[in-house]
Amino acid sequence: MGFWRRAAPGSDERGCKGPLPLARVQGQRPWRSARRGLAALALLILLPLHAHAVGNPADMLPDPVQEERARNLGRDIRCMVCQNQSIEDSEVGLARDLRLIVRERITAGDSDADIKQFLHARYGDFVLLKPPFAWNTAVLWATPVVAVLCGLGLILVMRRRAAQAHAAPPPLTEEERRRLAALGLPPDRDGTRA
Amino acid sequence: MTPFARRALLFTPFALAAMGGAGFYGMLQGMKTGEYNPRGVPSALIGRPPPDFTLPALEDAGVPAFGSAELRNLSGPVLVNFWASWCVPCIIEHPQLMRLQRDGVPVLGIAYKDRPADSLRFLRQHGNPFRMLAKDEPGRVAIDWGVYGVPETYLLDRQGLIRWRFAGPITQEVLDQDIRPLLRRWA
């Protein structure tokens, strides 16, 4: 990945492709190399959008459908060395070995589940970026559900309390109306205070 | 809501934060003393026999190769150590492996993704602690064991079942606090 050390092909006003003589870039027009640097920076920023898989293109399967399957599968497999990357994203040697194993097994006709099982038998739950549901991962999986349920419960309780606070008082009884009338105060039609 | 419940509810967030803080402190202390390793991963092979494998010997090392056949009926616990000459922590753990060898503990080595000439040079320079030594240049057998880096050490009991796996260099502390008690336990 040393492409930014080279001028972009065809960018030379002479129509030359390939690297420019260093003296030209450095000596004559410094603003040019600065602009080139900016262009390289822009390319670098764009790079992650395209660099889905690292590594040697020779490692890819000739069949694009199988290669796509291998990539999708590889994105679910954790690189045990980098630990927060999938084997498709990691440049570590072990990740490459695992990428190759995934591709070998796909060529051999294994299903995705077979391949995951193969890796799981060797590296345990941790190798799967989406861990299986089991007794020891129950807390992990249940946490979001429990959090949502707690939130819903809280909302329910608060709404009920708010409704109680705003609830209309019960209508005046016959006794209360008589007492109001005796005091000379007009009772409202539905009994609420105006 | 009773006043007591109200007060309890007020203190709940503080209690949760205190618990979290205590847990975090424990983790940091563990990291300092080496008891807790946040990147440590338990082996999937604990309590199981090692995978079936045969590997070639490292020529001129003067010790035989071994495979899963040699790990079946053992006379006592053995250590299987994955190492490489290019691995710096392997130099750190080497004196401890030499000490184990002097104490008569069988230490079996697998050279992982290493050039044989480099492996030999390493052993000539630092000494050979291995009773048997195989080489895994493609690194595929190591994957079958669940190795994710070197050095990595496995302890097998006399039935040949994997009882313990340690990822990282065997320091004096690991030797004294883990390996020696485990060797006694599975003797």
Short mmCIF file of C-alpha atoms in Angstrom, two decimals:
data_model
loop_
_atom_site.label_atom_id
_atom_site.label_comp_id
_atom_site.label_asym_id
_atom_site.label_seq_id
_atom_site.Cartn_x
_atom_site.Cartn_y
_atom_site.Cartn_z
CA MET A 1 0.00 0.00 0.00
CA GLY A 2 2.58 2.56 -0.96
CA PHE A 3 0.48 4.22 -3.59
CA TRP A 4 0.58 7.70 -2.09
CA ARG A 5 4.33 7.77 -2.53
CA ARG A 6 3.80 7.72 -6.24
CA ALA A 7 2.10 10.36 -8.36
CA ALA A 8 -1.27 9.35 -9.66
CA PRO A 9 -0.94 7.83 -13.15
CA GLY A 10 -1.81 10.27 -15.95
CA SER A 11 -1.66 13.30 -13.68
CA ASP A 12 1.48 14.61 -15.35
CA GLU A 13 0.95 17.37 -17.90
CA ARG A 14 3.25 15.43 -20.25
CA GLY A 15 0.75 12.63 -20.21
CA CYS A 16 3.32 10.37 -18.61
CA LYS A 17 2.19 7.54 -16.47
CA GLY A 18 4.12 6.31 -13.53
CA PRO A 19 6.34 8.10 -11.07
CA LEU A 20 7.58 11.59 -11.77
CA PRO A 21 11.25 12.41 -11.47
CA LEU A 22 11.75 13.36 -7.85
CA ALA A 23 13.53 16.64 -8.66
CA ARG A 24 10.50 17.98 -10.48
CA VAL A 25 8.15 17.24 -7.67
CA GLN A 26 10.40 18.61 -4.99
CA GLY A 27 12.15 21.49 -6.70
CA GLN A 28 10.15 23.34 -9.29
CA ARG A 29 6.59 23.62 -8.14
CA PRO A 30 6.17 22.99 -4.46
CA TRP A 31 2.44 23.86 -4.55
CA ARG A 32 2.00 20.98 -6.96
CA SER A 33 3.32 18.40 -4.53
CA ALA A 34 1.18 19.97 -1.82
CA ARG A 35 -1.87 19.55 -3.99
CA ARG A 36 -0.82 16.02 -4.71
CA GLY A 37 -0.49 15.45 -0.99
CA LEU A 38 -4.03 16.71 -0.50
CA ALA A 39 -5.28 14.42 -3.24
CA ALA A 40 -3.52 11.50 -1.58
CA LEU A 41 -5.11 12.48 1.72
CA ALA A 42 -8.53 12.53 0.10
CA LEU A 43 -7.83 9.10 -1.36
CA LEU A 44 -6.73 7.85 2.05
CA ILE A 45 -10.00 9.05 3.55
CA LEU A 46 -11.93 7.28 0.83
CA LEU A 47 -9.82 4.15 1.16
CA PRO A 48 -11.78 2.42 3.95
CA LEU A 49 -14.89 2.46 1.77
CA HIS A 50 -13.18 0.25 -0.74
CA ALA A 51 -10.79 -1.80 1.33
CA HIS A 52 -13.31 -4.38 2.50
CA ALA A 53 -10.85 -7.22 2.33
CA VAL A 54 -7.19 -6.92 2.99
CA GLY A 55 -4.55 -9.26 1.75
CA ASN A 56 -3.41 -10.84 -1.39
CA PRO A 57 -5.83 -10.90 -4.33
CA ALA A 58 -4.28 -14.28 -5.16
CA ASP A 59 -5.95 -15.63 -2.01
CA MET A 60 -9.40 -14.87 -3.42
CA LEU A 61 -11.54 -17.62 -4.84
CA PRO A 62 -11.95 -17.60 -8.63
CA ASP A 63 -15.73 -17.99 -8.30
CA PRO A 64 -17.13 -14.55 -7.31
CA VAL A 65 -20.19 -16.11 -5.67
CA GLN A 66 -18.03 -18.31 -3.45
CA GLU A 67 -15.69 -15.39 -2.73
CA GLU A 68 -18.68 -13.29 -1.65
CA ARG A 69 -19.79 -16.12 0.64
CA ALA A 70 -16.30 -16.36 2.11
CA ARG A 71 -16.24 -12.61 2.77
CA ASN A 72 -19.63 -12.57 4.42
CA LEU A 73 -18.63 -15.50 6.58
CA GLY A 74 -15.24 -13.98 7.38
CA ARG A 75 -16.91 -10.81 8.67
CA ASP A 76 -18.53 -12.92 11.41
CA ILE A 77 -15.22 -14.46 12.47
CA ARG A 78 -13.14 -12.60 15.01
CA CYS A 79 -9.44 -12.13 14.49
CA MET A 80 -8.08 -13.62 17.72
CA VAL A 81 -5.03 -11.35 17.61
CA CYS A 82 -6.64 -7.94 17.02
CA GLN A 83 -9.83 -9.03 18.80
CA ASN A 84 -12.01 -6.17 17.62
CA GLN A 85 -11.60 -6.88 13.94
CA SER A 86 -12.97 -9.62 11.77
CA ILE A 87 -10.57 -11.86 9.88
CA GLU A 88 -11.61 -10.06 6.70
CA ASP A 89 -10.42 -6.74 8.15
CA SER A 90 -7.21 -7.87 9.79
CA GLU A 91 -3.78 -8.03 8.23
CA VAL A 92 -2.35 -10.38 10.85
CA GLY A 93 -0.89 -13.70 9.66
CA LEU A 94 -3.33 -15.78 11.67
CA ALA A 95 -6.27 -13.89 10.15
CA ARG A 96 -4.93 -14.69 6.70
CA ASP A 97 -4.59 -18.38 7.65
CA LEU A 98 -8.20 -18.39 8.82
CA ARG A 99 -9.34 -16.62 5.63
CA LEU A 100 -7.61 -19.32 3.63
CA ILE A 101 -9.19 -22.06 5.74
CA VAL A 102 -12.65 -20.54 5.18
CA ARG A 103 -12.00 -20.52 1.42
CA GLU A 104 -10.63 -24.07 1.39
CA ARG A 105 -13.69 -25.33 3.19
CA ILE A 106 -16.04 -23.48 0.87
CA THR A 107 -14.29 -25.01 -2.13
CA ALA A 108 -14.54 -28.41 -0.43
CA GLY A 109 -18.32 -27.90 -0.30
CA ASP A 110 -18.84 -27.22 3.41
CA SER A 111 -21.84 -25.19 4.51
CA ASP A 112 -21.44 -21.90 6.41
CA ALA A 113 -22.61 -23.63 9.59
CA ASP A 114 -19.98 -26.38 9.11
CA ILE A 115 -17.23 -23.81 8.77
CA LYS A 116 -18.34 -21.87 11.83
CA GLN A 117 -18.53 -25.14 13.73
CA PHE A 118 -14.97 -25.96 12.60
CA LEU A 119 -13.64 -22.67 13.96
CA HIS A 120 -15.80 -22.75 17.07
CA ALA A 121 -14.41 -26.19 17.99
CA ARG A 122 -10.90 -24.73 17.97
CA TYR A 123 -11.31 -21.21 19.31
CA GLY A 124 -14.55 -21.33 21.28
CA ASP A 125 -17.34 -18.75 21.48
CA PHE A 126 -14.89 -15.88 21.26
CA VAL A 127 -14.06 -16.51 17.61
CA LEU A 128 -17.66 -15.76 16.60
CA LEU A 129 -18.34 -12.02 16.52
CA LYS A 130 -21.97 -12.92 17.13
CA PRO A 131 -21.76 -15.36 20.04
CA PRO A 132 -24.26 -18.25 20.21
CA PHE A 133 -27.07 -18.20 22.75
CA ALA A 134 -26.08 -20.46 25.65
CA TRP A 135 -26.33 -20.38 29.44
CA ASN A 136 -23.04 -18.52 29.76
CA THR A 137 -23.99 -15.93 27.14
CA ALA A 138 -27.57 -15.52 28.42
CA VAL A 139 -26.77 -12.33 30.35
CA LEU A 140 -25.13 -10.88 27.27
CA TRP A 141 -28.13 -11.54 25.07
CA ALA A 142 -30.75 -10.76 27.69
CA THR A 143 -29.30 -7.37 28.67
CA PRO A 144 -30.86 -5.33 25.83
CA VAL A 145 -34.24 -7.04 26.31
CA VAL A 146 -34.12 -6.46 30.06
CA ALA A 147 -33.10 -2.83 29.50
CA VAL A 148 -36.01 -2.25 27.10
CA LEU A 149 -38.46 -3.94 29.47
CA CYS A 150 -37.19 -1.82 32.39
CA GLY A 151 -37.61 1.29 30.28
CA LEU A 152 -41.13 0.34 29.25
CA GLY A 153 -42.02 -0.42 32.87
CA LEU A 154 -40.67 2.95 33.94
CA ILE A 155 -42.67 4.74 31.24
CA LEU A 156 -45.81 2.89 32.28
CA VAL A 157 -45.36 3.77 35.95
CA MET A 158 -44.66 7.42 35.17
CA ARG A 159 -47.64 7.72 32.84
CA ARG A 160 -49.93 6.19 35.40
CA ARG A 161 -48.67 8.60 38.02
CA ALA A 162 -49.09 11.57 35.68
CA ALA A 163 -52.62 10.44 34.84
CA GLN A 164 -53.42 10.24 38.53
CA ALA A 165 -52.08 13.76 39.10
CA HIS A 166 -54.19 15.19 36.27
CA ALA A 167 -57.27 13.08 36.92
CA ALA A 168 -60.52 14.97 37.45
CA PRO A 169 -61.75 14.82 41.01
CA PRO A 170 -64.90 12.75 41.51
CA PRO A 171 -68.16 14.66 40.90
CA LEU A 172 -69.81 16.34 43.84
CA THR A 173 -72.17 14.24 45.84
CA GLU A 174 -75.74 15.32 46.59
CA GLU A 175 -74.64 16.24 50.12
CA GLU A 176 -71.83 18.51 48.84
CA ARG A 177 -74.18 20.25 46.43
CA ARG A 178 -76.57 21.00 49.23
CA ARG A 179 -73.76 22.43 51.35
CA LEU A 180 -72.58 24.61 48.47
CA ALA A 181 -76.12 25.84 47.88
CA ALA A 182 -76.42 26.62 51.58
CA LEU A 183 -73.28 28.77 51.33
CA GLY A 184 -74.75 30.54 48.32
CA LEU A 185 -72.04 29.35 45.89
CA PRO A 186 -72.98 28.08 42.40
CA PRO A 187 -72.04 24.45 41.80
CA ASP A 188 -70.52 23.89 38.36
CA ARG A 189 -72.53 21.79 35.95
CA ASP A 190 -70.20 18.77 36.12
CA GLY A 191 -69.05 19.53 39.61
CA THR A 192 -65.53 20.66 38.65
CA ARG A 193 -64.12 23.90 39.81
CA ALA A 194 -64.01 26.42 37.05
CA MET B 1 -44.38 5.72 47.92
CA THR B 2 -43.14 5.45 51.49
CA PRO B 3 -40.29 7.75 52.57
CA PHE B 4 -38.07 4.70 52.95
CA ALA B 5 -38.72 3.55 49.38
CA ARG B 6 -38.09 7.09 48.16
CA ARG B 7 -34.75 7.22 49.94
CA ALA B 8 -33.81 3.76 48.68
CA LEU B 9 -34.57 4.84 45.12
CA LEU B 10 -32.40 7.92 45.59
CA PHE B 11 -29.41 5.81 46.60
CA THR B 12 -29.81 3.13 43.94
CA PRO B 13 -27.77 4.97 41.29
CA PHE B 14 -25.01 5.65 43.79
CA ALA B 15 -24.96 2.01 44.85
CA LEU B 16 -24.77 0.86 41.22
CA ALA B 17 -21.96 3.31 40.48
CA ALA B 18 -20.08 2.17 43.58
CA MET B 19 -20.44 -1.48 42.54
CA GLY B 20 -19.21 -0.70 39.04
CA GLY B 21 -16.29 1.26 40.45
CA ALA B 22 -15.35 -1.59 42.78
CA GLY B 23 -15.45 -4.05 39.88
CA PHE B 24 -13.35 -1.78 37.72
CA TYR B 25 -10.83 -1.28 40.52
CA GLY B 26 -10.59 -5.05 40.95
CA MET B 27 -9.93 -5.46 37.22
CA LEU B 28 -7.19 -2.81 37.27
CA GLN B 29 -5.55 -4.40 40.31
CA GLY B 30 -5.72 -7.80 38.62
CA MET B 31 -4.10 -6.36 35.50
CA LYS B 32 -1.32 -4.91 37.65
CA THR B 33 -0.56 -8.20 39.35
CA GLY B 34 -1.11 -10.22 36.20
CA GLU B 35 -4.05 -12.21 37.64
CA TYR B 36 -6.48 -10.73 35.17
CA ASN B 37 -5.78 -10.48 31.46
CA PRO B 38 -8.46 -8.60 29.52
CA ARG B 39 -7.26 -10.12 26.26
CA GLY B 40 -7.06 -13.65 27.65
CA VAL B 41 -9.32 -16.16 25.98
CA PRO B 42 -10.22 -19.52 27.50
CA SER B 43 -9.22 -22.52 25.40
CA ALA B 44 -12.03 -24.45 23.74
CA LEU B 45 -10.07 -27.67 24.30
CA ILE B 46 -9.99 -27.77 28.12
CA GLY B 47 -10.85 -31.29 29.30
CA ARG B 48 -10.45 -32.67 25.80
CA PRO B 49 -7.63 -34.53 24.08
CA PRO B 50 -5.49 -32.55 21.66
CA PRO B 51 -6.34 -32.72 17.96
CA ASP B 52 -4.98 -35.56 15.83
CA PHE B 53 -1.75 -34.51 14.22
CA THR B 54 1.63 -35.66 12.99
CA LEU B 55 4.48 -33.22 12.50
CA PRO B 56 8.04 -33.56 11.22
CA ALA B 57 11.05 -33.30 13.51
CA LEU B 58 13.32 -30.30 13.56
CA GLU B 59 16.40 -31.84 11.94
CA ASP B 60 19.69 -31.65 13.83
CA ALA B 61 17.95 -30.67 17.05
CA GLY B 62 18.86 -34.06 18.50
CA VAL B 63 15.37 -34.82 19.86
CA PRO B 64 12.56 -36.80 18.22
CA ALA B 65 9.38 -35.36 16.78
CA PHE B 66 5.98 -36.14 18.26
CA GLY B 67 2.35 -36.28 17.26
CA SER B 68 -0.99 -36.91 18.93
CA ALA B 69 -0.06 -40.62 19.21
CA GLU B 70 2.74 -39.75 21.64
CA LEU B 71 0.33 -37.70 23.77
CA ARG B 72 -2.13 -40.47 24.55
CA ASN B 73 -0.84 -42.55 27.45
CA LEU B 74 1.57 -40.52 29.47
CA SER B 75 3.44 -41.40 32.64
CA GLY B 76 2.67 -37.97 34.10
CA PRO B 77 1.64 -34.46 33.12
CA VAL B 78 3.47 -32.85 30.21
CA LEU B 79 3.72 -29.32 28.85
CA VAL B 80 3.34 -28.59 25.15
CA ASN B 81 4.89 -25.26 24.21
CA PHE B 82 4.32 -23.41 20.93
CA TRP B 83 7.24 -21.07 20.23
CA ALA B 84 9.23 -19.40 17.48
CA SER B 85 12.67 -17.89 17.13
CA TRP B 86 11.08 -14.63 15.90
CA CYS B 87 8.98 -14.36 19.07
CA VAL B 88 10.46 -11.98 21.64
CA PRO B 89 8.37 -13.14 24.64
CA CYS B 90 9.71 -16.65 23.91
CA ILE B 91 13.13 -15.40 25.00
CA ILE B 92 11.58 -14.15 28.26
CA GLU B 93 10.05 -17.52 29.06
CA HIS B 94 13.02 -19.61 27.96
CA PRO B 95 14.87 -19.71 31.33
CA GLN B 96 11.69 -21.01 32.97
CA LEU B 97 11.41 -23.80 30.37
CA MET B 98 15.07 -24.69 31.00
CA ARG B 99 14.35 -24.85 34.73
CA LEU B 100 11.38 -27.15 34.17
CA GLN B 101 13.58 -29.40 32.05
CA ARG B 102 16.22 -29.54 34.82
CA ASP B 103 13.45 -30.47 37.27
CA GLY B 104 12.58 -33.43 35.03
CA VAL B 105 9.27 -32.05 33.71
CA PRO B 106 8.66 -33.19 30.12
CA VAL B 107 8.38 -30.09 27.96
CA LEU B 108 7.46 -30.77 24.33
CA GLY B 109 8.00 -28.04 21.78
CA ILE B 110 6.32 -27.12 18.53
CA ALA B 111 8.16 -24.53 16.44
CA TYR B 112 5.43 -22.35 14.93
CA LYS B 113 5.88 -20.74 11.50
CA ASP B 114 9.61 -20.66 11.88
CA ARG B 115 12.49 -21.39 9.53
CA PRO B 116 14.25 -24.55 10.79
CA ALA B 117 17.65 -22.86 10.61
CA ASP B 118 16.36 -19.99 12.79
CA SER B 119 14.81 -22.41 15.29
CA LEU B 120 18.10 -24.30 15.55
CA ARG B 121 20.08 -21.10 16.03
CA PHE B 122 17.70 -20.05 18.82
CA LEU B 123 18.15 -23.39 20.60
CA ARG B 124 21.92 -23.34 20.18
CA GLN B 125 22.04 -19.86 21.66
CA HIS B 126 19.61 -20.32 24.55
CA GLY B 127 19.67 -24.09 25.15
CA ASN B 128 17.14 -26.79 24.25
CA PRO B 129 14.53 -27.37 26.95
CA PHE B 130 12.46 -29.76 24.83
CA ARG B 131 12.33 -33.51 25.28
CA MET B 132 10.57 -33.82 21.92
CA LEU B 133 10.39 -31.18 19.24
CA ALA B 134 8.27 -30.87 16.13
CA LYS B 135 7.98 -28.09 13.57
CA ASP B 136 4.76 -26.62 12.25
CA GLU B 137 5.92 -24.38 9.45
CA PRO B 138 2.48 -23.85 7.83
CA GLY B 139 0.94 -23.25 11.27
CA ARG B 140 -2.09 -25.40 10.57
CA VAL B 141 -1.67 -27.83 13.47
CA ALA B 142 -1.43 -24.82 15.77
CA ILE B 143 -4.82 -23.65 14.49
CA ASP B 144 -6.24 -27.09 15.30
CA TRP B 145 -5.02 -26.56 18.87
CA GLY B 146 -6.63 -23.11 18.99
CA VAL B 147 -3.28 -21.29 19.16
CA TYR B 148 -3.62 -17.56 18.46
CA GLY B 149 -0.11 -16.42 19.19
CA VAL B 150 3.25 -17.52 20.50
CA PRO B 151 4.29 -18.42 23.07
CA GLU B 152 1.40 -20.58 24.16
CA THR B 153 1.64 -23.46 26.60
CA TYR B 154 -0.71 -26.37 27.23
CA LEU B 155 -0.67 -28.75 30.19
CA LEU B 156 -1.82 -32.31 29.52
CA ASP B 157 -2.63 -34.75 32.32
CA ARG B 158 -1.52 -38.39 32.28
CA GLN B 159 -4.59 -39.41 30.29
CA GLY B 160 -3.52 -36.95 27.65
CA LEU B 161 -6.38 -34.48 28.27
CA ILE B 162 -5.72 -30.74 28.03
CA ARG B 163 -6.14 -29.26 31.52
CA TRP B 164 -4.70 -25.78 31.19
CA ARG B 165 -3.68 -23.34 28.51
CA PHE B 166 -1.60 -20.21 28.96
CA ALA B 167 -1.21 -17.61 26.23
CA GLY B 168 1.88 -15.53 26.89
CA PRO B 169 5.37 -15.94 28.28
CA ILE B 170 5.85 -18.21 31.30
CA THR B 171 7.35 -15.89 33.87
CA GLN B 172 8.71 -16.93 37.25
CA GLU B 173 5.31 -16.04 38.77
CA VAL B 174 3.40 -18.17 36.24
CA LEU B 175 5.81 -21.01 36.93
CA ASP B 176 5.41 -20.79 40.72
CA GLN B 177 1.75 -19.86 40.99
CA ASP B 178 0.25 -21.86 38.13
CA ILE B 179 2.48 -24.52 36.63
CA ARG B 180 3.98 -26.07 39.76
CA PRO B 181 0.60 -26.47 41.54
CA LEU B 182 -0.93 -27.83 38.32
CA LEU B 183 1.90 -30.36 37.92
CA ARG B 184 1.29 -31.54 41.50
CA ARG B 185 -2.45 -31.67 40.98
CA TRP B 186 -2.33 -33.73 37.79
CA ALA B 187 0.65 -35.90 38.78
#
